[in-house]
Coordinates of C-alpha atoms in Angstrom, one line a residue:
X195 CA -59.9 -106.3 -26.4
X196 CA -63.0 -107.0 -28.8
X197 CA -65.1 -103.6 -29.4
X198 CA -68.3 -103.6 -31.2
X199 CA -68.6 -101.9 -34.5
X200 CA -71.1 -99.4 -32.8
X201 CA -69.1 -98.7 -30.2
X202 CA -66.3 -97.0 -32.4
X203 CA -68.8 -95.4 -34.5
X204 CA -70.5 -94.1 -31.3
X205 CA -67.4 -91.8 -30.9
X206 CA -67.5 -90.5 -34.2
X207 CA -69.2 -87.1 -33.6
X208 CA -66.8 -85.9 -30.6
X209 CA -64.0 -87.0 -32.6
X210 CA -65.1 -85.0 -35.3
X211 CA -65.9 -81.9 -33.1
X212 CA -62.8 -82.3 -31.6
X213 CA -60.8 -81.8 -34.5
X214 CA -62.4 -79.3 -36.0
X215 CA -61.0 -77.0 -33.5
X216 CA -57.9 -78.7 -33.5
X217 CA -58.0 -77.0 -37.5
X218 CA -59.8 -74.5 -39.3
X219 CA -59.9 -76.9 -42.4
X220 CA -62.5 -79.4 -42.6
X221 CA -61.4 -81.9 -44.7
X222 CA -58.1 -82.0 -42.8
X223 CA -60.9 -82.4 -39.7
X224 CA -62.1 -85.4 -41.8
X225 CA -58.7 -86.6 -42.7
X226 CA -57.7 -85.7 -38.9
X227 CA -60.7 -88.7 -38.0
X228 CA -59.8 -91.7 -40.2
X229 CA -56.2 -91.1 -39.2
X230 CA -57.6 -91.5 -35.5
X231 CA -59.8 -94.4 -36.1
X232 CA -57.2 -96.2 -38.1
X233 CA -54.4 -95.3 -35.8
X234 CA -56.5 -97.2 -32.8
X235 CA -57.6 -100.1 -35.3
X236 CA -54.4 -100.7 -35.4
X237 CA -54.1 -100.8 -31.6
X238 CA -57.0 -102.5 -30.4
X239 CA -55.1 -105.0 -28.7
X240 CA -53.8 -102.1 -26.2
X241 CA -56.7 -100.5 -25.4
X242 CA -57.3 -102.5 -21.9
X243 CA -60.8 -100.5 -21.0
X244 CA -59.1 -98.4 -17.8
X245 CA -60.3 -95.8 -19.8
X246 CA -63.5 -95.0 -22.0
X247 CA -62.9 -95.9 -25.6
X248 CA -63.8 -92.1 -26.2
X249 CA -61.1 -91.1 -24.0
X250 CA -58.6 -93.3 -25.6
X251 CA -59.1 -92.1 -29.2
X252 CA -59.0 -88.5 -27.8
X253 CA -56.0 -88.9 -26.9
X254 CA -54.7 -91.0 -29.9
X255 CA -56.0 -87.8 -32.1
X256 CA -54.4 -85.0 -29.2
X257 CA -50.8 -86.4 -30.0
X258 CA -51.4 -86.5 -33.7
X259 CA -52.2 -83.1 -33.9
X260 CA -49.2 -81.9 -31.8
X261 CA -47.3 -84.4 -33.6
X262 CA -48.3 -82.6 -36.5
X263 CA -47.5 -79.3 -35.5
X264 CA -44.6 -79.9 -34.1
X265 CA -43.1 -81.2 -38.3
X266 CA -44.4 -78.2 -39.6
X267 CA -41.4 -75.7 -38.8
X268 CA -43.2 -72.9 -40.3
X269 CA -45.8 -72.6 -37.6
X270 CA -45.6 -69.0 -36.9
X271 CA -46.5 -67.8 -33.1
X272 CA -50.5 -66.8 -33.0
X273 CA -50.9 -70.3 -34.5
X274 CA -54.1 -72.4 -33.1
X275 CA -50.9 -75.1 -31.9
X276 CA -49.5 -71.5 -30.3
X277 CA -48.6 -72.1 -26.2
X278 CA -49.1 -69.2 -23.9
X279 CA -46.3 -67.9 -22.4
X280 CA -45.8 -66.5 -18.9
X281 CA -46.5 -63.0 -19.6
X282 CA -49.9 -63.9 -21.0
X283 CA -50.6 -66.0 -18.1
X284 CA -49.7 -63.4 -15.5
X285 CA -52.0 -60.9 -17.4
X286 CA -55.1 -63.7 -17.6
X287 CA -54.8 -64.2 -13.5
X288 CA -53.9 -60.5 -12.7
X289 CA -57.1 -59.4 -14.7
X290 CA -59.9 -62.0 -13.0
X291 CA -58.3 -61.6 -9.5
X292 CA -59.1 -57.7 -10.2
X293 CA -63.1 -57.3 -8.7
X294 CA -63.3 -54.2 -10.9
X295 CA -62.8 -56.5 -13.8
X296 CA -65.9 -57.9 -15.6
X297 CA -67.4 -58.4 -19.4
X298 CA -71.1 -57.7 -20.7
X299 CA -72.5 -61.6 -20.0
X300 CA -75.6 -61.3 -22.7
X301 CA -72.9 -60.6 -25.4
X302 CA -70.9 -63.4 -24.2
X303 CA -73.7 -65.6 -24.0
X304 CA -75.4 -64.9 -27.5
X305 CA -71.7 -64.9 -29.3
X306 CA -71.0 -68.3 -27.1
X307 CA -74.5 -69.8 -28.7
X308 CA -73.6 -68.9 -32.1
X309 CA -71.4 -71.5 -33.9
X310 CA -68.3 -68.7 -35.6
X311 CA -68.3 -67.0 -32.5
X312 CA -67.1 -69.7 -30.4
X313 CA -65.3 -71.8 -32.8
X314 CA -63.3 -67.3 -33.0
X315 CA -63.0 -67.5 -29.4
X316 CA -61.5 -70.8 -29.4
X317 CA -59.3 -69.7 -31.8
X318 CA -57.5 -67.5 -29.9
X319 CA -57.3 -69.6 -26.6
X320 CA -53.4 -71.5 -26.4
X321 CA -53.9 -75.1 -27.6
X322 CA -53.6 -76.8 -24.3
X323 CA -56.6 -74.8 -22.8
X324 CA -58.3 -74.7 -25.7
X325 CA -58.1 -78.2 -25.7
X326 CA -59.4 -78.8 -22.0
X327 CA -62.3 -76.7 -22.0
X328 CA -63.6 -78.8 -25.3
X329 CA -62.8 -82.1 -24.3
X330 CA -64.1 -81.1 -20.9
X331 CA -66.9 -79.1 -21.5
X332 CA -68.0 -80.2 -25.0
X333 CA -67.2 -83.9 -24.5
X334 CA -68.1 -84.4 -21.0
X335 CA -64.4 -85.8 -20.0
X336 CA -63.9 -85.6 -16.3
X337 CA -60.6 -84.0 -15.1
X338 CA -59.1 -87.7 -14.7
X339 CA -59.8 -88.5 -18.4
X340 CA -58.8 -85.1 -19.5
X341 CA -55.1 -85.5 -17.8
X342 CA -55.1 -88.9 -19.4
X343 CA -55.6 -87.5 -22.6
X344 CA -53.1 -84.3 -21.8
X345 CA -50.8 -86.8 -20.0
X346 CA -50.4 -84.6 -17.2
X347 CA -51.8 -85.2 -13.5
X348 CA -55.3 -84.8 -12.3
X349 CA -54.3 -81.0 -10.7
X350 CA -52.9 -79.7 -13.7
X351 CA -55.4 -80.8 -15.8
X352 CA -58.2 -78.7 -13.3
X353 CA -56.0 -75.9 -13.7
X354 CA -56.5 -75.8 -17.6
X355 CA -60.0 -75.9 -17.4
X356 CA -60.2 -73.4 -15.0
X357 CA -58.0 -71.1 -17.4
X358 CA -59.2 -72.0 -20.9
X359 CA -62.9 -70.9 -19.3
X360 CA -61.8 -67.5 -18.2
X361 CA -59.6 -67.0 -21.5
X362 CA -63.1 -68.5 -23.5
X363 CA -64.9 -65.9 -21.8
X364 CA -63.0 -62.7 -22.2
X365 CA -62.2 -63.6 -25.4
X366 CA -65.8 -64.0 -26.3
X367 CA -66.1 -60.3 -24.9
X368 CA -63.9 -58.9 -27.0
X369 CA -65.2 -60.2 -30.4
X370 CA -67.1 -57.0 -30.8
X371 CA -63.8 -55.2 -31.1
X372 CA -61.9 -57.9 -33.0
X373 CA -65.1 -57.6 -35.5
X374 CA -64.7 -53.5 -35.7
X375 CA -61.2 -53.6 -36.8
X376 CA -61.5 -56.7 -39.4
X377 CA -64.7 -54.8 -40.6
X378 CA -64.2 -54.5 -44.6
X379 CA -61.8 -57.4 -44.5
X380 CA -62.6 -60.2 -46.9
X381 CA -62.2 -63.8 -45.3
X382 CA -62.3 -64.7 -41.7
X383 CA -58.9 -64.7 -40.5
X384 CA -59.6 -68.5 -39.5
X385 CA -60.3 -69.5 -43.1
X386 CA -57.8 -67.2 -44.7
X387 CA -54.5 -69.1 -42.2
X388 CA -55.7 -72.1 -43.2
X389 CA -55.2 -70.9 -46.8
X390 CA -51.6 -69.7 -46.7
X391 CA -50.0 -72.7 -46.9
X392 CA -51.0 -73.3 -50.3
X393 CA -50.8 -70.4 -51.7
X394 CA -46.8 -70.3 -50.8
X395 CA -46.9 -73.5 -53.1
X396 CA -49.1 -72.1 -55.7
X397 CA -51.6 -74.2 -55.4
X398 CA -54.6 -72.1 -54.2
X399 CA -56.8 -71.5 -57.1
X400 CA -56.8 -68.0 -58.6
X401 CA -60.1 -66.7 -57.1
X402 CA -59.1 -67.6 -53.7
X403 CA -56.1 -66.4 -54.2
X404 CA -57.0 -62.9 -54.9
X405 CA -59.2 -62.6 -52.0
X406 CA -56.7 -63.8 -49.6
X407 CA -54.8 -61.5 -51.0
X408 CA -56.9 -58.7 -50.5
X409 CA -57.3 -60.5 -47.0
X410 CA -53.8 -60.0 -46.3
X411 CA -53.9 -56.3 -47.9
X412 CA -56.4 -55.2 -45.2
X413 CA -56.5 -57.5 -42.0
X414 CA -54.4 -55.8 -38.9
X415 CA -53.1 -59.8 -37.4
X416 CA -52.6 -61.9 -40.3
X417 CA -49.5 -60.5 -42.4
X418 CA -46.8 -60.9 -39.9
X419 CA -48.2 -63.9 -39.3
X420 CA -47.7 -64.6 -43.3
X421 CA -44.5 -62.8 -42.9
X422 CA -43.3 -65.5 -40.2
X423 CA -44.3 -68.1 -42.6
X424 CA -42.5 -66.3 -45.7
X425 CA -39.3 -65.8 -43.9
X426 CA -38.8 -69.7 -42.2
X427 CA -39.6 -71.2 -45.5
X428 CA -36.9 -68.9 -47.0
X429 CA -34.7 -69.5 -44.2
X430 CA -35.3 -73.6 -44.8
X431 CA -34.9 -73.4 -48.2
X432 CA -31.1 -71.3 -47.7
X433 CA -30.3 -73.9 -45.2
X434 CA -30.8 -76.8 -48.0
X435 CA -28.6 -74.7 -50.3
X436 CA -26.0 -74.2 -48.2
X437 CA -25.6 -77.6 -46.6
X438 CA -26.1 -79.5 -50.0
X439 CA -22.3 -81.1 -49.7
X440 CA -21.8 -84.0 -48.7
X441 CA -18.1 -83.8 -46.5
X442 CA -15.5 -86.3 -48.2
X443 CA -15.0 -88.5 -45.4
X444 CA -18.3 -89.4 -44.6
X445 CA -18.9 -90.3 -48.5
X446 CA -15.9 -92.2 -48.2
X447 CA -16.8 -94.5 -45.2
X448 CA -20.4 -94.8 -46.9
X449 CA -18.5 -96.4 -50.2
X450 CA -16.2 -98.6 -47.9
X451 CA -19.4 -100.0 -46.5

C-alpha cells in the first residue's frame, strides 16, 4: 500500500512521545524511532490500512521495546519493562474499592501538568499499563487500536486503561513522599538507571560517574536495583566460564560434517 511521505512524518511526534517513556534515555528514544520507521519501510507492503498507520507503527515500536527487554537478562525487577504481579494488583483494586480511600486532586493535578512529574509517575506504573494509559490517553488510540497494538482483545485492553489511570493517579499522589526521601540525592533515579549500564562497562565518563556514584551512596531504591544488575552479570559471566568446553562428541560430528 502506497503512503505519502507526510503521512509517515505526521506520526513522528507520538512515536517520539511514545518512546520516550518506553526509556529514560533520549537518544535511545531517537534510536527507538528510526528503528520504528525503518522497521515499517520495510513492511509497507503489509500494512493493508484496517488500522491507522499511527496505530500500526505503535505497535511495530511496542514489540521492539519488549523485544528488547526481553535480550537484556540483566533487567532487574522495578525496571520501566517491570510486570505487576498479583499481589500488587490485589492491593491497587483493594485500595480504590475502599470509599475511605482518596488522594489530594490539586497536587495530582499540578504534578500531572508538570512534564518530570508525570514522565516519575509513569515510571513507576508496570509497562503494560503504562503503556495503555499513553497510547490511550496521550495518543488518542481507542480501546480497539490499543488491543491491536497490545495484541490482546478489546476487554482486556479497557481493563488496562482503567488500571494504569488509577496506578497514574496514586502514584502522582505520592511524589511528595518519594521527593522527601530522595531529598539530597544527586540524579533523578530515572536518569541515574539509565546510567548503570555503562558504568558496569566502564564507559560512563568520570564526572558522571562520580555522581552516580554518590547517587547510589544515598538513594533508598536504586542499589538493590544495581545490586540485581551486579550479581546477573556475574552470574552470566561464571556461566560462560564454566560451560566454555566444547563435549568431544559433538566436536567430532561437527569435523565429520
Amino acid at each position: 500500500m502506497s503512503i505519502d511521505a507526510a503521512v509517515w512524518e505526521a506520526t513522528l511526534p507520538g512515536l517520539l512521545r511514545y518512546a520516550r517513556t518506553l526509556t529514560p534515555d533520549s537518544e535511545a528514544a531517537n534510536d527507538l524511532v528510526q528503528e520504528t520507521l525503518t522497521r515499517g519501510l520495510d513492511r509497507a507492503d503489509q500494512f493493508e490500512g484496517e488500522s491507522s498507520l499511527a496505530t500500526w507503527l505503535h505497535r511495530i515500536m511496542h514489540n521492539l521495546a519488549v523485544d528488547a527487554a526481553r535480550r537484556r537478562h540483566e533487567v532487574p525487577v522495578g525496571d520501566l519493562f517491570r510486570e505487576a504481579d498479583d499481589a500488587e494488583l490485589a492491593e491497587l483494586e483493594s485500595k480504590w474499592q475502599d470509599d475511605a480511600y482518596t488522594v489530594e486532586s490539586s497536587a495530582v493535578i499540578e504534578r500531572a501538568e508538570t512534564r518530570e512529574e508525570l514522565l516519575d509517575g509513569l515510571a513507576r506504573l508496570p509497562f503494560i499499563y503504562r503503556s495503555a494509559v499513553v497510547l490511550h490517553d496521550a495518543e488518542g488510540l481507542t480501546a480497539a487500536e490499543l488491543a491491536s497494538v497490545q495484541d490482546i482483545g478489546v476487554p482486556a485492553a479497557k481493563q488496562r486503561i482503567r488500571r494504569g489511570r488509577m496506578m497514574l493517579a496514586s502514584a502522582l499522589a505520592a511524589g511528595s513522599e518519594r521527593r522527601e526521601a530522595l531529598k539530597g540525592v544527586p540524579m533523578r533515579c530515572w536518569d541515574a538507571r539509565s546510567k548503570v549500564s555503562d558504568y558496569l562497562d566502564g564507559e560512563l565518563p568520570v564526572g558522571e560517574r562520580a555522581v552516580l556514584e554518590r547517587h547510589l551512596e544515598i538513594c533508598p531504591t536504586c542499589p538493590p536495583l544495581y545490586a540485581g544488575l551486579v550479581g546477573t552479570t556475574g552470574a552470566l559471566g561464571a556461566w560462560r566460564d564454566s560451560d566454555a568446553v566444547v563435549p568431544p562428541p559433538l566436536l567430532e560430528r561437527i569435523r565429520a560434517h
